[in-house]
Amino acid sequence: MTDVVTTGSGEPSDWEDLSPSEAAEKYGLKQMGVRPPLVDYVRSLWARRSFIAVLARARSESENQGTYLGQLWNVLNPVMNATVYVLIFGILLNTQRGMDNVVGFIVVGTFMYRFFSDSVTVSAKSIPKNMSLVRSLHFPRAVLPVSSVLSELATLAPAMGVMAGFVWVSDRFMAHTDGTPSWRWLLIIPATALLYVFSTGAGLVLARWGAGSPDILNTLPFVLRLGMYASGVIFSIDHYVQSEILSAIMSYQPVAVYLNLSRQAMLVETSYPLDGTYWILGAAWALAAFVIGFLHFWRGEARYGRD
């Protein structure tokens, strides 16, 4: 007697005469571990945008589960981080050259750099951390690093309210202004959007590297610590770096550009006037990083979960 299978419509179908590839094609089965064409990959990723949002929100909400203060740590962590740097570098080491408001300068720098460093770190870990999901389900793997950076953006949103409070108070007492928020504060939105796009691109690159070589995850904290000092998070590059060439390299590298844009938006600093050059450069860095990062990650799509 010939074995038969039942199709989704409930009609019996004889498949014994078909080769495995013909049977797979007939029943719509897709081969695992194959990199799809770029257009199909982008379309598949866009179709899962709701899943990306849900995954990002779930990750953000689960971040501090098990603690008494819960989501409040999303605000307390950057506040404590900024306070430590203000006490050590702003007061004890007196790195105030070139600043009207050292507290606002350091607070904006630490809040925005923390978003970047946390985004690329969770992206780099996104494939190894979800290996069971990668090996059991078929979906575009870019979902994981993209949702990781989105969760960090959700965490940053409430912290930015605290950052604005720091700037408002410190402007009154250190820069001796009336502290009234101006329309320039709205520029923090496009500045953060550009940093988010850049962080997503950088995160996609590191996600592929982290999936192929776990050693990257051990060296990443040291690279990010070096990046913090090279980006002028806690001191003014123009006033502390003597070499003009080195100063230009440090000032126009992407992370320093986004810190500059954030300070242009939030601070009444004579050292940070509105400068269109930085906005054009910020957009260029973000576009280049995202395109390169996405293509780099897509090219490794067939390898994730095999190592």
PDB file of C-alpha atoms in Angstrom:
ATOM      1  CA  MET A   1       0.000   0.000   0.000  1.00  0.00           C
ATOM      2  CA  THR A   2       1.363   3.437  -0.930  1.00  0.00           C
ATOM      3  CA  ASP A   3       1.972   5.933   1.902  1.00  0.00           C
ATOM      4  CA  VAL A   4       0.360   9.299   1.422  1.00  0.00           C
ATOM      5  CA  VAL A   5       0.589  12.663   3.217  1.00  0.00           C
ATOM      6  CA  THR A   6      -2.186  15.112   3.690  1.00  0.00           C
ATOM      7  CA  THR A   7      -1.810  18.675   2.375  1.00  0.00           C
ATOM      8  CA  GLY A   8      -2.983  21.775   4.235  1.00  0.00           C
ATOM      9  CA  SER A   9      -6.220  21.653   2.196  1.00  0.00           C
ATOM     10  CA  GLY A  10      -6.957  18.191   3.506  1.00  0.00           C
ATOM     11  CA  GLU A  11      -6.495  16.425   0.134  1.00  0.00           C
ATOM     12  CA  PRO A  12      -4.209  13.380   0.035  1.00  0.00           C
ATOM     13  CA  SER A  13      -1.091  13.738  -2.095  1.00  0.00           C
ATOM     14  CA  ASP A  14       1.285  11.068  -3.302  1.00  0.00           C
ATOM     15  CA  TRP A  15       4.894  12.358  -2.890  1.00  0.00           C
ATOM     16  CA  GLU A  16       6.938   9.185  -3.117  1.00  0.00           C
ATOM     17  CA  ASP A  17       7.734   9.772  -6.795  1.00  0.00           C
ATOM     18  CA  LEU A  18       9.237  13.209  -6.052  1.00  0.00           C
ATOM     19  CA  SER A  19      12.877  13.863  -5.223  1.00  0.00           C
ATOM     20  CA  PRO A  20      13.559  15.577  -1.844  1.00  0.00           C
ATOM     21  CA  SER A  21      14.226  18.927  -3.557  1.00  0.00           C
ATOM     22  CA  GLU A  22      11.057  18.642  -5.661  1.00  0.00           C
ATOM     23  CA  ALA A  23       9.008  17.726  -2.597  1.00  0.00           C
ATOM     24  CA  ALA A  24      10.467  20.669  -0.642  1.00  0.00           C
ATOM     25  CA  GLU A  25       9.676  23.057  -3.484  1.00  0.00           C
ATOM     26  CA  LYS A  26       6.139  21.658  -3.848  1.00  0.00           C
ATOM     27  CA  TYR A  27       5.340  22.110  -0.157  1.00  0.00           C
ATOM     28  CA  GLY A  28       7.056  25.482   0.230  1.00  0.00           C
ATOM     29  CA  LEU A  29       9.942  24.301   2.441  1.00  0.00           C
ATOM     30  CA  LYS A  30      13.079  26.452   2.479  1.00  0.00           C
ATOM     31  CA  GLN A  31      16.654  25.336   2.991  1.00  0.00           C
ATOM     32  CA  MET A  32      18.189  26.448   6.285  1.00  0.00           C
ATOM     33  CA  GLY A  33      21.509  28.242   6.431  1.00  0.00           C
ATOM     34  CA  VAL A  34      21.291  29.920   3.026  1.00  0.00           C
ATOM     35  CA  ARG A  35      21.853  33.633   2.511  1.00  0.00           C
ATOM     36  CA  PRO A  36      18.831  35.074   0.690  1.00  0.00           C
ATOM     37  CA  PRO A  37      19.140  37.819  -1.966  1.00  0.00           C
ATOM     38  CA  LEU A  38      19.560  41.285  -0.454  1.00  0.00           C
ATOM     39  CA  VAL A  39      16.155  42.603  -1.552  1.00  0.00           C
ATOM     40  CA  ASP A  40      14.367  39.538  -0.138  1.00  0.00           C
ATOM     41  CA  TYR A  41      16.364  39.888   3.084  1.00  0.00           C
ATOM     42  CA  VAL A  42      15.365  43.541   3.525  1.00  0.00           C
ATOM     43  CA  ARG A  43      11.730  42.699   2.739  1.00  0.00           C
ATOM     44  CA  SER A  44      11.765  39.830   5.246  1.00  0.00           C
ATOM     45  CA  LEU A  45      13.294  42.059   7.931  1.00  0.00           C
ATOM     46  CA  TRP A  46      10.719  44.801   7.328  1.00  0.00           C
ATOM     47  CA  ALA A  47       7.903  42.243   7.576  1.00  0.00           C
ATOM     48  CA  ARG A  48       9.126  41.439  11.101  1.00  0.00           C
ATOM     49  CA  ARG A  49       9.210  45.043  12.326  1.00  0.00           C
ATOM     50  CA  SER A  50       6.468  44.313  14.890  1.00  0.00           C
ATOM     51  CA  PHE A  51       8.479  41.363  16.223  1.00  0.00           C
ATOM     52  CA  ILE A  52      11.565  43.608  16.473  1.00  0.00           C
ATOM     53  CA  ALA A  53       9.605  46.162  18.503  1.00  0.00           C
ATOM     54  CA  VAL A  54       8.179  43.503  20.828  1.00  0.00           C
ATOM     55  CA  LEU A  55      11.603  41.885  21.293  1.00  0.00           C
ATOM     56  CA  ALA A  56      13.181  45.282  22.093  1.00  0.00           C
ATOM     57  CA  ARG A  57      10.469  46.179  24.599  1.00  0.00           C
ATOM     58  CA  ALA A  58      10.672  42.765  26.276  1.00  0.00           C
ATOM     59  CA  ARG A  59      14.428  43.019  26.590  1.00  0.00           C
ATOM     60  CA  SER A  60      14.246  46.550  27.992  1.00  0.00           C
ATOM     61  CA  GLU A  61      11.595  45.564  30.565  1.00  0.00           C
ATOM     62  CA  SER A  62      13.464  42.439  31.653  1.00  0.00           C
ATOM     63  CA  GLU A  63      16.779  44.250  32.097  1.00  0.00           C
ATOM     64  CA  ASN A  64      16.347  44.962  35.819  1.00  0.00           C
ATOM     65  CA  GLN A  65      13.936  42.230  36.816  1.00  0.00           C
ATOM     66  CA  GLY A  66      14.750  40.853  40.243  1.00  0.00           C
ATOM     67  CA  THR A  67      15.861  44.212  41.649  1.00  0.00           C
ATOM     68  CA  TYR A  68      13.869  46.256  44.138  1.00  0.00           C
ATOM     69  CA  LEU A  69      14.059  49.470  42.115  1.00  0.00           C
ATOM     70  CA  GLY A  70      13.291  47.771  38.781  1.00  0.00           C
ATOM     71  CA  GLN A  71      13.167  50.131  35.775  1.00  0.00           C
ATOM     72  CA  LEU A  72      14.341  53.015  37.954  1.00  0.00           C
ATOM     73  CA  TRP A  73      17.863  51.638  37.439  1.00  0.00           C
ATOM     74  CA  ASN A  74      17.639  52.699  33.795  1.00  0.00           C
ATOM     75  CA  VAL A  75      17.781  56.268  35.113  1.00  0.00           C
ATOM     76  CA  LEU A  76      19.950  55.725  38.200  1.00  0.00           C
ATOM     77  CA  ASN A  77      22.775  53.969  36.343  1.00  0.00           C
ATOM     78  CA  PRO A  78      23.618  56.860  33.961  1.00  0.00           C
ATOM     79  CA  VAL A  79      23.088  59.370  36.783  1.00  0.00           C
ATOM     80  CA  MET A  80      25.572  57.561  39.051  1.00  0.00           C
ATOM     81  CA  ASN A  81      27.969  57.119  36.147  1.00  0.00           C
ATOM     82  CA  ALA A  82      27.844  60.850  35.325  1.00  0.00           C
ATOM     83  CA  THR A  83      28.188  61.807  39.001  1.00  0.00           C
ATOM     84  CA  VAL A  84      31.383  59.777  39.361  1.00  0.00           C
ATOM     85  CA  TYR A  85      32.956  61.413  36.301  1.00  0.00           C
ATOM     86  CA  VAL A  86      31.900  64.900  37.406  1.00  0.00           C
ATOM     87  CA  LEU A  87      33.431  64.365  40.871  1.00  0.00           C
ATOM     88  CA  ILE A  88      36.698  62.885  39.595  1.00  0.00           C
ATOM     89  CA  PHE A  89      37.378  64.781  36.381  1.00  0.00           C
ATOM     90  CA  GLY A  90      35.278  67.899  36.804  1.00  0.00           C
ATOM     91  CA  ILE A  91      36.126  68.700  40.418  1.00  0.00           C
ATOM     92  CA  LEU A  92      39.136  66.708  41.697  1.00  0.00           C
ATOM     93  CA  LEU A  93      41.209  66.827  38.491  1.00  0.00           C
ATOM     94  CA  ASN A  94      39.707  70.167  37.445  1.00  0.00           C
ATOM     95  CA  THR A  95      39.439  69.425  33.690  1.00  0.00           C
ATOM     96  CA  GLN A  96      37.370  72.535  33.069  1.00  0.00           C
ATOM     97  CA  ARG A  97      39.461  74.246  30.401  1.00  0.00           C
ATOM     98  CA  GLY A  98      37.317  75.265  27.441  1.00  0.00           C
ATOM     99  CA  MET A  99      34.014  74.757  29.275  1.00  0.00           C
ATOM    100  CA  ASP A 100      31.488  77.224  30.651  1.00  0.00           C
ATOM    101  CA  ASN A 101      29.495  74.455  32.344  1.00  0.00           C
ATOM    102  CA  VAL A 102      31.662  71.451  33.203  1.00  0.00           C
ATOM    103  CA  VAL A 103      28.786  69.549  34.831  1.00  0.00           C
ATOM    104  CA  GLY A 104      26.528  69.860  31.777  1.00  0.00           C
ATOM    105  CA  PHE A 105      29.462  69.044  29.478  1.00  0.00           C
ATOM    106  CA  ILE A 106      30.320  65.803  31.286  1.00  0.00           C
ATOM    107  CA  VAL A 107      26.694  64.775  31.873  1.00  0.00           C
ATOM    108  CA  VAL A 108      25.735  65.104  28.188  1.00  0.00           C
ATOM    109  CA  GLY A 109      28.921  63.280  27.168  1.00  0.00           C
ATOM    110  CA  THR A 110      28.490  60.358  29.558  1.00  0.00           C
ATOM    111  CA  PHE A 111      24.765  59.863  28.869  1.00  0.00           C
ATOM    112  CA  MET A 112      25.189  59.808  25.087  1.00  0.00           C
ATOM    113  CA  TYR A 113      28.382  57.756  25.091  1.00  0.00           C
ATOM    114  CA  ARG A 114      26.823  55.209  27.426  1.00  0.00           C
ATOM    115  CA  PHE A 115      24.013  54.740  24.901  1.00  0.00           C
ATOM    116  CA  PHE A 116      26.544  54.084  22.139  1.00  0.00           C
ATOM    117  CA  SER A 117      28.744  51.717  24.182  1.00  0.00           C
ATOM    118  CA  ASP A 118      25.780  49.720  25.548  1.00  0.00           C
ATOM    119  CA  SER A 119      24.256  49.472  22.046  1.00  0.00           C
ATOM    120  CA  VAL A 120      27.327  47.989  20.392  1.00  0.00           C
ATOM    121  CA  THR A 121      27.990  45.698  23.377  1.00  0.00           C
ATOM    122  CA  VAL A 122      24.527  44.101  23.375  1.00  0.00           C
ATOM    123  CA  SER A 123      24.661  43.849  19.571  1.00  0.00           C
ATOM    124  CA  ALA A 124      27.983  42.009  19.696  1.00  0.00           C
ATOM    125  CA  LYS A 125      26.455  39.495  22.145  1.00  0.00           C
ATOM    126  CA  SER A 126      23.107  39.194  20.360  1.00  0.00           C
ATOM    127  CA  ILE A 127      23.927  36.081  18.273  1.00  0.00           C
ATOM    128  CA  PRO A 128      25.857  34.021  20.904  1.00  0.00           C
ATOM    129  CA  LYS A 129      23.279  34.926  23.570  1.00  0.00           C
ATOM    130  CA  ASN A 130      20.375  33.724  21.405  1.00  0.00           C
ATOM    131  CA  MET A 131      22.063  30.716  19.801  1.00  0.00           C
ATOM    132  CA  SER A 132      19.220  28.317  20.597  1.00  0.00           C
ATOM    133  CA  LEU A 133      16.778  30.662  18.854  1.00  0.00           C
ATOM    134  CA  VAL A 134      19.085  31.026  15.854  1.00  0.00           C
ATOM    135  CA  ARG A 135      19.440  27.260  15.473  1.00  0.00           C
ATOM    136  CA  SER A 136      15.769  26.415  15.875  1.00  0.00           C
ATOM    137  CA  LEU A 137      13.859  29.084  13.947  1.00  0.00           C
ATOM    138  CA  HIS A 138      14.120  30.533  10.452  1.00  0.00           C
ATOM    139  CA  PHE A 139      14.197  34.341  10.449  1.00  0.00           C
ATOM    140  CA  PRO A 140      16.586  37.089   9.318  1.00  0.00           C
ATOM    141  CA  ARG A 141      19.302  37.157  11.977  1.00  0.00           C
ATOM    142  CA  ALA A 142      19.583  40.955  11.710  1.00  0.00           C
ATOM    143  CA  VAL A 143      16.440  41.004  13.877  1.00  0.00           C
ATOM    144  CA  LEU A 144      18.632  40.343  16.930  1.00  0.00           C
ATOM    145  CA  PRO A 145      21.183  43.205  16.752  1.00  0.00           C
ATOM    146  CA  VAL A 146      18.584  45.663  15.399  1.00  0.00           C
ATOM    147  CA  SER A 147      16.196  44.942  18.289  1.00  0.00           C
ATOM    148  CA  SER A 148      19.094  45.130  20.771  1.00  0.00           C
ATOM    149  CA  VAL A 149      19.961  48.707  19.766  1.00  0.00           C
ATOM    150  CA  LEU A 150      16.259  49.618  19.765  1.00  0.00           C
ATOM    151  CA  SER A 151      15.955  48.399  23.360  1.00  0.00           C
ATOM    152  CA  GLU A 152      18.864  50.643  24.363  1.00  0.00           C
ATOM    153  CA  LEU A 153      17.080  53.584  22.717  1.00  0.00           C
ATOM    154  CA  ALA A 154      13.985  52.810  24.787  1.00  0.00           C
ATOM    155  CA  THR A 155      16.175  52.838  27.893  1.00  0.00           C
ATOM    156  CA  LEU A 156      17.779  56.155  26.904  1.00  0.00           C
ATOM    157  CA  ALA A 157      14.471  57.994  26.464  1.00  0.00           C
ATOM    158  CA  PRO A 158      13.610  58.462  30.189  1.00  0.00           C
ATOM    159  CA  ALA A 159      17.258  59.060  31.070  1.00  0.00           C
ATOM    160  CA  MET A 160      17.326  62.029  28.678  1.00  0.00           C
ATOM    161  CA  GLY A 161      14.757  63.788  30.865  1.00  0.00           C
ATOM    162  CA  VAL A 162      17.199  63.488  33.778  1.00  0.00           C
ATOM    163  CA  MET A 163      20.029  64.714  31.537  1.00  0.00           C
ATOM    164  CA  ALA A 164      17.972  67.805  30.648  1.00  0.00           C
ATOM    165  CA  GLY A 165      17.397  68.431  34.369  1.00  0.00           C
ATOM    166  CA  PHE A 166      21.145  68.304  35.071  1.00  0.00           C
ATOM    167  CA  VAL A 167      21.818  70.757  32.236  1.00  0.00           C
ATOM    168  CA  TRP A 168      19.066  73.131  33.356  1.00  0.00           C
ATOM    169  CA  VAL A 169      20.274  73.314  36.960  1.00  0.00           C
ATOM    170  CA  SER A 170      23.999  73.446  36.160  1.00  0.00           C
ATOM    171  CA  ASP A 171      23.472  76.184  33.547  1.00  0.00           C
ATOM    172  CA  ARG A 172      21.975  78.426  36.222  1.00  0.00           C
ATOM    173  CA  PHE A 173      24.785  77.901  38.735  1.00  0.00           C
ATOM    174  CA  MET A 174      27.873  77.350  36.553  1.00  0.00           C
ATOM    175  CA  ALA A 175      27.232  79.176  33.271  1.00  0.00           C
ATOM    176  CA  HIS A 176      25.196  81.880  35.062  1.00  0.00           C
ATOM    177  CA  THR A 177      22.366  81.840  32.531  1.00  0.00           C
ATOM    178  CA  ASP A 178      18.679  81.993  33.320  1.00  0.00           C
ATOM    179  CA  GLY A 179      18.581  78.281  32.473  1.00  0.00           C
ATOM    180  CA  THR A 180      15.477  78.659  30.356  1.00  0.00           C
ATOM    181  CA  PRO A 181      15.218  75.783  27.835  1.00  0.00           C
ATOM    182  CA  SER A 182      15.483  77.106  24.292  1.00  0.00           C
ATOM    183  CA  TRP A 183      14.335  75.764  20.924  1.00  0.00           C
ATOM    184  CA  ARG A 184      17.856  74.390  20.455  1.00  0.00           C
ATOM    185  CA  TRP A 185      17.044  71.619  22.929  1.00  0.00           C
ATOM    186  CA  LEU A 186      14.806  70.101  20.222  1.00  0.00           C
ATOM    187  CA  LEU A 187      17.947  69.430  18.190  1.00  0.00           C
ATOM    188  CA  ILE A 188      18.749  66.622  20.636  1.00  0.00           C
ATOM    189  CA  ILE A 189      16.101  64.572  18.773  1.00  0.00           C
ATOM    190  CA  PRO A 190      17.852  64.509  15.360  1.00  0.00           C
ATOM    191  CA  ALA A 191      21.233  64.253  17.118  1.00  0.00           C
ATOM    192  CA  THR A 192      20.052  61.130  18.971  1.00  0.00           C
ATOM    193  CA  ALA A 193      18.458  59.742  15.791  1.00  0.00           C
ATOM    194  CA  LEU A 194      21.768  60.051  13.929  1.00  0.00           C
ATOM    195  CA  LEU A 195      23.634  58.398  16.820  1.00  0.00           C
ATOM    196  CA  TYR A 196      21.031  55.616  16.854  1.00  0.00           C
ATOM    197  CA  VAL A 197      21.483  54.918  13.124  1.00  0.00           C
ATOM    198  CA  PHE A 198      25.268  54.944  13.496  1.00  0.00           C
ATOM    199  CA  SER A 199      25.102  52.647  16.543  1.00  0.00           C
ATOM    200  CA  THR A 200      22.892  50.208  14.634  1.00  0.00           C
ATOM    201  CA  GLY A 201      25.401  50.058  11.782  1.00  0.00           C
ATOM    202  CA  ALA A 202      28.345  49.594  14.164  1.00  0.00           C
ATOM    203  CA  GLY A 203      26.305  47.019  16.119  1.00  0.00           C
ATOM    204  CA  LEU A 204      25.642  44.971  12.972  1.00  0.00           C
ATOM    205  CA  VAL A 205      29.369  44.807  12.242  1.00  0.00           C
ATOM    206  CA  LEU A 206      30.174  43.733  15.796  1.00  0.00           C
ATOM    207  CA  ALA A 207      27.297  41.234  15.824  1.00  0.00           C
ATOM    208  CA  ARG A 208      28.901  39.339  12.939  1.00  0.00           C
ATOM    209  CA  TRP A 209      32.334  39.522  14.565  1.00  0.00           C
ATOM    210  CA  GLY A 210      30.918  38.432  17.926  1.00  0.00           C
ATOM    211  CA  ALA A 211      29.156  35.477  16.305  1.00  0.00           C
ATOM    212  CA  GLY A 212      32.330  34.302  14.559  1.00  0.00           C
ATOM    213  CA  SER A 213      34.838  34.968  17.330  1.00  0.00           C
ATOM    214  CA  PRO A 214      33.772  35.151  20.991  1.00  0.00           C
ATOM    215  CA  ASP A 215      37.206  36.626  21.818  1.00  0.00           C
ATOM    216  CA  ILE A 216      35.890  39.905  20.419  1.00  0.00           C
ATOM    217  CA  LEU A 217      33.500  40.114  23.366  1.00  0.00           C
ATOM    218  CA  ASN A 218      36.399  40.077  25.845  1.00  0.00           C
ATOM    219  CA  THR A 219      38.356  42.824  24.116  1.00  0.00           C
ATOM    220  CA  LEU A 220      35.377  45.081  23.381  1.00  0.00           C
ATOM    221  CA  PRO A 221      35.211  46.730  26.879  1.00  0.00           C
ATOM    222  CA  PHE A 222      38.824  47.890  26.554  1.00  0.00           C
ATOM    223  CA  VAL A 223      38.226  49.268  23.060  1.00  0.00           C
ATOM    224  CA  LEU A 224      35.158  51.148  24.274  1.00  0.00           C
ATOM    225  CA  ARG A 225      37.069  52.563  27.255  1.00  0.00           C
ATOM    226  CA  LEU A 226      39.754  53.830  24.858  1.00  0.00           C
ATOM    227  CA  GLY A 227      36.996  55.217  22.615  1.00  0.00           C
ATOM    228  CA  MET A 228      35.556  57.150  25.566  1.00  0.00           C
ATOM    229  CA  TYR A 229      38.830  59.000  26.185  1.00  0.00           C
ATOM    230  CA  ALA A 230      39.364  59.540  22.441  1.00  0.00           C
ATOM    231  CA  SER A 231      35.907  61.070  22.019  1.00  0.00           C
ATOM    232  CA  GLY A 232      36.161  63.891  24.543  1.00  0.00           C
ATOM    233  CA  VAL A 233      33.468  62.553  26.838  1.00  0.00           C
ATOM    234  CA  ILE A 234      34.981  64.143  29.950  1.00  0.00           C
ATOM    235  CA  PHE A 235      37.330  66.831  28.574  1.00  0.00           C
ATOM    236  CA  SER A 236      37.521  69.256  25.688  1.00  0.00           C
ATOM    237  CA  ILE A 237      39.646  67.808  22.885  1.00  0.00           C
ATOM    238  CA  ASP A 238      40.524  71.239  21.471  1.00  0.00           C
ATOM    239  CA  HIS A 239      41.962  72.414  24.803  1.00  0.00           C
ATOM    240  CA  TYR A 240      43.855  69.291  25.863  1.00  0.00           C
ATOM    241  CA  VAL A 241      45.285  67.813  22.633  1.00  0.00           C
ATOM    242  CA  GLN A 242      48.237  69.843  21.391  1.00  0.00           C
ATOM    243  CA  SER A 243      48.797  68.223  17.986  1.00  0.00           C
ATOM    244  CA  GLU A 244      46.530  69.788  15.348  1.00  0.00           C
ATOM    245  CA  ILE A 245      46.426  66.590  13.292  1.00  0.00           C
ATOM    246  CA  LEU A 246      45.582  64.379  16.272  1.00  0.00           C
ATOM    247  CA  SER A 247      43.026  66.916  17.481  1.00  0.00           C
ATOM    248  CA  ALA A 248      41.317  66.933  14.056  1.00  0.00           C
ATOM    249  CA  ILE A 249      41.254  63.119  13.923  1.00  0.00           C
ATOM    250  CA  MET A 250      39.738  62.900  17.402  1.00  0.00           C
ATOM    251  CA  SER A 251      37.220  65.698  16.801  1.00  0.00           C
ATOM    252  CA  TYR A 252      35.855  64.421  13.501  1.00  0.00           C
ATOM    253  CA  GLN A 253      35.680  60.710  14.297  1.00  0.00           C
ATOM    254  CA  PRO A 254      31.998  59.667  14.430  1.00  0.00           C
ATOM    255  CA  VAL A 255      31.374  59.315  18.174  1.00  0.00           C
ATOM    256  CA  ALA A 256      33.006  62.692  18.924  1.00  0.00           C
ATOM    257  CA  VAL A 257      30.851  64.251  16.180  1.00  0.00           C
ATOM    258  CA  TYR A 258      27.633  62.958  17.822  1.00  0.00           C
ATOM    259  CA  LEU A 259      28.753  64.184  21.254  1.00  0.00           C
ATOM    260  CA  ASN A 260      29.426  67.571  19.669  1.00  0.00           C
ATOM    261  CA  LEU A 261      25.930  67.621  18.116  1.00  0.00           C
ATOM    262  CA  SER A 262      24.343  66.735  21.470  1.00  0.00           C
ATOM    263  CA  ARG A 263      26.270  69.526  23.199  1.00  0.00           C
ATOM    264  CA  GLN A 264      25.325  71.985  20.435  1.00  0.00           C
ATOM    265  CA  ALA A 265      21.702  71.145  21.218  1.00  0.00           C
ATOM    266  CA  MET A 266      21.765  71.127  25.032  1.00  0.00           C
ATOM    267  CA  LEU A 267      24.497  73.508  26.218  1.00  0.00           C
ATOM    268  CA  VAL A 268      25.003  77.253  26.088  1.00  0.00           C
ATOM    269  CA  GLU A 269      28.684  76.730  25.419  1.00  0.00           C
ATOM    270  CA  THR A 270      30.789  79.222  23.479  1.00  0.00           C
ATOM    271  CA  SER A 271      32.909  76.246  22.363  1.00  0.00           C
ATOM    272  CA  TYR A 272      29.898  74.525  20.782  1.00  0.00           C
ATOM    273  CA  PRO A 273      28.044  76.966  18.503  1.00  0.00           C
ATOM    274  CA  LEU A 274      25.606  75.620  15.934  1.00  0.00           C
ATOM    275  CA  ASP A 275      27.783  74.270  13.128  1.00  0.00           C
ATOM    276  CA  GLY A 276      26.220  72.829   9.967  1.00  0.00           C
ATOM    277  CA  THR A 277      29.466  71.072   9.093  1.00  0.00           C
ATOM    278  CA  TYR A 278      29.076  68.736  12.062  1.00  0.00           C
ATOM    279  CA  TRP A 279      25.452  67.966  11.156  1.00  0.00           C
ATOM    280  CA  ILE A 280      26.401  67.070   7.574  1.00  0.00           C
ATOM    281  CA  LEU A 281      29.297  64.965   8.857  1.00  0.00           C
ATOM    282  CA  GLY A 282      27.023  63.257  11.396  1.00  0.00           C
ATOM    283  CA  ALA A 283      24.526  62.319   8.692  1.00  0.00           C
ATOM    284  CA  ALA A 284      27.308  61.004   6.439  1.00  0.00           C
ATOM    285  CA  TRP A 285      28.842  58.872   9.222  1.00  0.00           C
ATOM    286  CA  ALA A 286      25.410  57.444  10.125  1.00  0.00           C
ATOM    287  CA  LEU A 287      24.493  56.549   6.537  1.00  0.00           C
ATOM    288  CA  ALA A 288      27.902  55.027   5.793  1.00  0.00           C
ATOM    289  CA  ALA A 289      27.940  52.981   9.017  1.00  0.00           C
ATOM    290  CA  PHE A 290      24.423  51.644   8.519  1.00  0.00           C
ATOM    291  CA  VAL A 291      24.924  50.636   4.858  1.00  0.00           C
ATOM    292  CA  ILE A 292      28.317  49.033   5.495  1.00  0.00           C
ATOM    293  CA  GLY A 293      27.127  47.351   8.700  1.00  0.00           C
ATOM    294  CA  PHE A 294      23.968  45.956   7.137  1.00  0.00           C
ATOM    295  CA  LEU A 295      25.767  44.577   4.052  1.00  0.00           C
ATOM    296  CA  HIS A 296      28.534  43.118   6.222  1.00  0.00           C
ATOM    297  CA  PHE A 297      26.042  41.346   8.482  1.00  0.00           C
ATOM    298  CA  TRP A 298      23.930  40.115   5.553  1.00  0.00           C
ATOM    299  CA  ARG A 299      26.971  38.553   3.873  1.00  0.00           C
ATOM    300  CA  GLY A 300      27.480  36.336   6.940  1.00  0.00           C
ATOM    301  CA  GLU A 301      23.819  35.318   7.211  1.00  0.00           C
ATOM    302  CA  ALA A 302      24.417  31.690   6.175  1.00  0.00           C
ATOM    303  CA  ARG A 303      27.034  31.129   8.902  1.00  0.00           C
ATOM    304  CA  TYR A 304      25.214  32.239  12.044  1.00  0.00           C
ATOM    305  CA  GLY A 305      24.504  29.297  14.320  1.00  0.00           C
ATOM    306  CA  ARG A 306      26.803  26.891  12.490  1.00  0.00           C
ATOM    307  CA  ASP A 307      29.965  27.553  14.499  1.00  0.00           C
TER     308      ASP A 307
END
